[in-house]
mmCIF file of C-alpha atoms in Angstrom:
data_model
loop_
_atom_site.group_PDB
_atom_site.id
_atom_site.type_symbol
_atom_site.label_atom_id
_atom_site.label_comp_id
_atom_site.label_asym_id
_atom_site.label_seq_id
_atom_site.Cartn_x
_atom_site.Cartn_y
_atom_site.Cartn_z
ATOM 1 C CA UNK A 1 59.543 8.229 105.394
ATOM 2 C CA UNK A 2 56.486 9.979 103.968
ATOM 3 C CA UNK A 3 58.635 11.792 101.416
ATOM 4 C CA UNK A 4 59.789 8.429 100.026
ATOM 5 C CA UNK A 5 56.205 7.198 99.900
ATOM 6 C CA UNK A 6 55.041 10.301 98.045
ATOM 7 C CA UNK A 7 57.966 10.085 95.645
ATOM 8 C CA UNK A 8 57.132 6.452 94.820
ATOM 9 C CA UNK A 9 53.471 7.314 94.506
ATOM 10 C CA UNK A 10 54.246 10.225 92.176
ATOM 11 C CA UNK A 11 56.477 8.099 89.945
ATOM 12 C CA UNK A 12 53.938 5.275 89.794
ATOM 13 C CA UNK A 13 51.174 7.768 88.954
ATOM 14 C CA UNK A 14 53.210 9.211 86.117
ATOM 15 C CA UNK A 15 53.957 5.767 84.772
ATOM 16 C CA UNK A 16 50.281 4.811 84.963
ATOM 17 C CA UNK A 17 49.296 7.983 83.100
ATOM 18 C CA UNK A 18 51.517 7.136 80.111
ATOM 19 C CA UNK A 19 49.847 4.611 77.818
ATOM 20 C CA UNK A 20 51.912 1.527 77.071
ATOM 21 C CA UNK A 21 52.860 1.371 73.442
ATOM 22 C CA UNK A 22 55.659 -1.195 73.613
ATOM 23 C CA UNK A 23 53.485 -4.270 74.157
ATOM 24 C CA UNK A 24 52.799 -6.651 71.274
ATOM 25 C CA UNK A 25 51.230 -10.084 71.230
ATOM 26 C CA UNK A 26 51.719 -13.101 68.976
ATOM 27 C CA UNK A 27 50.165 -16.516 68.760
ATOM 28 C CA UNK A 28 50.072 -19.753 66.770
ATOM 29 C CA UNK A 29 46.848 -21.521 65.714
ATOM 30 C CA UNK A 30 44.243 -21.079 68.472
ATOM 31 C CA UNK A 31 46.736 -18.752 70.154
ATOM 32 C CA UNK A 32 46.599 -16.674 66.955
ATOM 33 C CA UNK A 33 42.830 -16.371 67.395
ATOM 34 C CA UNK A 34 43.395 -15.063 70.895
ATOM 35 C CA UNK A 35 46.098 -12.722 69.579
ATOM 36 C CA UNK A 36 43.635 -11.086 67.206
ATOM 37 C CA UNK A 37 41.053 -10.777 69.993
ATOM 38 C CA UNK A 38 43.536 -9.223 72.412
ATOM 39 C CA UNK A 39 44.932 -6.709 69.957
ATOM 40 C CA UNK A 40 41.532 -5.484 68.852
ATOM 41 C CA UNK A 41 39.895 -5.369 72.291
ATOM 42 C CA UNK A 42 42.833 -3.995 74.255
ATOM 43 C CA UNK A 43 44.186 -1.651 71.579
ATOM 44 C CA UNK A 44 45.132 1.061 74.061
ATOM 45 C CA UNK A 45 47.593 -1.356 75.687
ATOM 46 C CA UNK A 46 48.681 -3.647 72.842
ATOM 47 C CA UNK A 47 50.393 -1.921 69.955
ATOM 48 C CA UNK A 48 50.907 -4.739 67.466
ATOM 49 C CA UNK A 49 50.301 -8.415 66.758
ATOM 50 C CA UNK A 50 51.618 -11.456 64.950
ATOM 51 C CA UNK A 51 48.990 -13.981 63.846
ATOM 52 C CA UNK A 52 50.514 -17.297 62.813
ATOM 53 C CA UNK A 53 48.186 -19.834 61.106
ATOM 54 C CA UNK A 54 45.105 -18.619 62.918
ATOM 55 C CA UNK A 55 41.542 -17.766 61.974
ATOM 56 C CA UNK A 56 40.419 -14.169 61.468
ATOM 57 C CA UNK A 57 38.848 -12.068 64.233
ATOM 58 C CA UNK A 58 35.298 -13.070 65.197
ATOM 59 C CA UNK A 59 35.542 -15.946 62.762
ATOM 60 C CA UNK A 60 32.895 -18.163 64.413
ATOM 61 C CA UNK A 61 30.727 -15.104 65.039
ATOM 62 C CA UNK A 62 30.014 -16.066 68.628
ATOM 63 C CA UNK A 63 28.774 -19.573 67.796
ATOM 64 C CA UNK A 64 30.640 -22.794 68.513
ATOM 65 C CA UNK A 65 28.730 -24.427 65.650
ATOM 66 C CA UNK A 66 30.331 -22.106 63.088
ATOM 67 C CA UNK A 67 33.959 -22.951 63.873
ATOM 68 C CA UNK A 68 34.288 -25.455 60.988
ATOM 69 C CA UNK A 69 32.536 -23.059 58.645
ATOM 70 C CA UNK A 70 34.886 -20.209 59.443
ATOM 71 C CA UNK A 71 37.996 -22.385 58.969
ATOM 72 C CA UNK A 72 36.909 -24.380 55.899
ATOM 73 C CA UNK A 73 34.105 -22.253 54.461
ATOM 74 C CA UNK A 74 34.360 -19.628 51.744
ATOM 75 C CA UNK A 75 36.015 -16.379 52.662
ATOM 76 C CA UNK A 76 32.927 -14.463 51.608
ATOM 77 C CA UNK A 77 30.929 -16.088 54.454
ATOM 78 C CA UNK A 78 32.540 -13.673 56.913
ATOM 79 C CA UNK A 79 31.809 -10.178 55.605
ATOM 80 C CA UNK A 80 34.369 -7.632 56.815
ATOM 81 C CA UNK A 81 31.569 -5.104 57.432
ATOM 82 C CA UNK A 82 29.980 -7.487 59.940
ATOM 83 C CA UNK A 83 33.279 -7.865 61.763
ATOM 84 C CA UNK A 84 33.781 -4.110 61.918
ATOM 85 C CA UNK A 85 30.224 -3.560 63.146
ATOM 86 C CA UNK A 86 30.672 -6.213 65.833
ATOM 87 C CA UNK A 87 33.889 -4.656 67.087
ATOM 88 C CA UNK A 88 32.249 -1.222 67.079
ATOM 89 C CA UNK A 89 29.352 -2.557 69.139
ATOM 90 C CA UNK A 90 31.890 -3.757 71.722
ATOM 91 C CA UNK A 91 33.532 -0.295 71.706
ATOM 92 C CA UNK A 92 30.134 1.373 72.176
ATOM 93 C CA UNK A 93 29.317 -0.995 75.053
ATOM 94 C CA UNK A 94 32.649 -0.143 76.675
ATOM 95 C CA UNK A 95 33.977 -3.696 76.485
ATOM 96 C CA UNK A 96 36.653 -2.853 73.880
ATOM 97 C CA UNK A 97 39.041 0.057 73.424
ATOM 98 C CA UNK A 98 38.443 2.613 70.645
ATOM 99 C CA UNK A 99 39.361 1.381 67.190
ATOM 100 C CA UNK A 100 41.310 4.609 66.587
ATOM 101 C CA UNK A 101 44.063 3.088 68.704
ATOM 102 C CA UNK A 102 44.720 0.541 65.941
ATOM 103 C CA UNK A 103 45.971 3.155 63.469
ATOM 104 C CA UNK A 104 49.577 2.470 62.449
ATOM 105 C CA UNK A 105 49.813 -0.679 64.585
ATOM 106 C CA UNK A 106 51.900 -3.360 62.859
ATOM 107 C CA UNK A 107 50.016 -6.621 62.249
ATOM 108 C CA UNK A 108 51.834 -9.583 60.739
ATOM 109 C CA UNK A 109 49.710 -12.467 59.449
ATOM 110 C CA UNK A 110 51.360 -15.707 58.350
ATOM 111 C CA UNK A 111 49.916 -18.997 57.089
ATOM 112 C CA UNK A 112 51.373 -21.946 55.235
ATOM 113 C CA UNK A 113 50.420 -22.347 51.602
ATOM 114 C CA UNK A 114 49.490 -25.982 52.280
ATOM 115 C CA UNK A 115 47.850 -25.525 55.678
ATOM 116 C CA UNK A 116 44.828 -27.855 55.569
ATOM 117 C CA UNK A 117 42.997 -26.163 58.441
ATOM 118 C CA UNK A 118 43.398 -22.381 58.129
ATOM 119 C CA UNK A 119 43.298 -21.731 54.422
ATOM 120 C CA UNK A 120 45.749 -18.991 53.354
ATOM 121 C CA UNK A 121 43.176 -16.896 51.469
ATOM 122 C CA UNK A 122 41.478 -16.046 54.802
ATOM 123 C CA UNK A 123 44.400 -13.883 55.756
ATOM 124 C CA UNK A 124 44.713 -11.841 52.567
ATOM 125 C CA UNK A 125 41.483 -9.974 53.060
#
């Protein structure tokens, strides 16, 4: 009986030691916002994402009052450097996986040309 237990324990330990690279996440609209969050924060587990008609990562910059601004405001109001610095601060604090895990991960971003909420030019930057 113990030999079966040790065999199962050994197999499960080996499986746990191998990072998952076959998990992707996709979402539509507010689900797309969560998709971006999940992929960036859990990059050691999630290896790709599909963002469909959603806002960019950290769009509202932690403030519920900036949601309209991030959806309807000018693209320049969300500097990419600020987003990278914010993600890096999460990595440093240990609340996000290293950004090096994102290298070569496929990310597909789609938006309608006439989407009145999430303007298409947000997703080309």
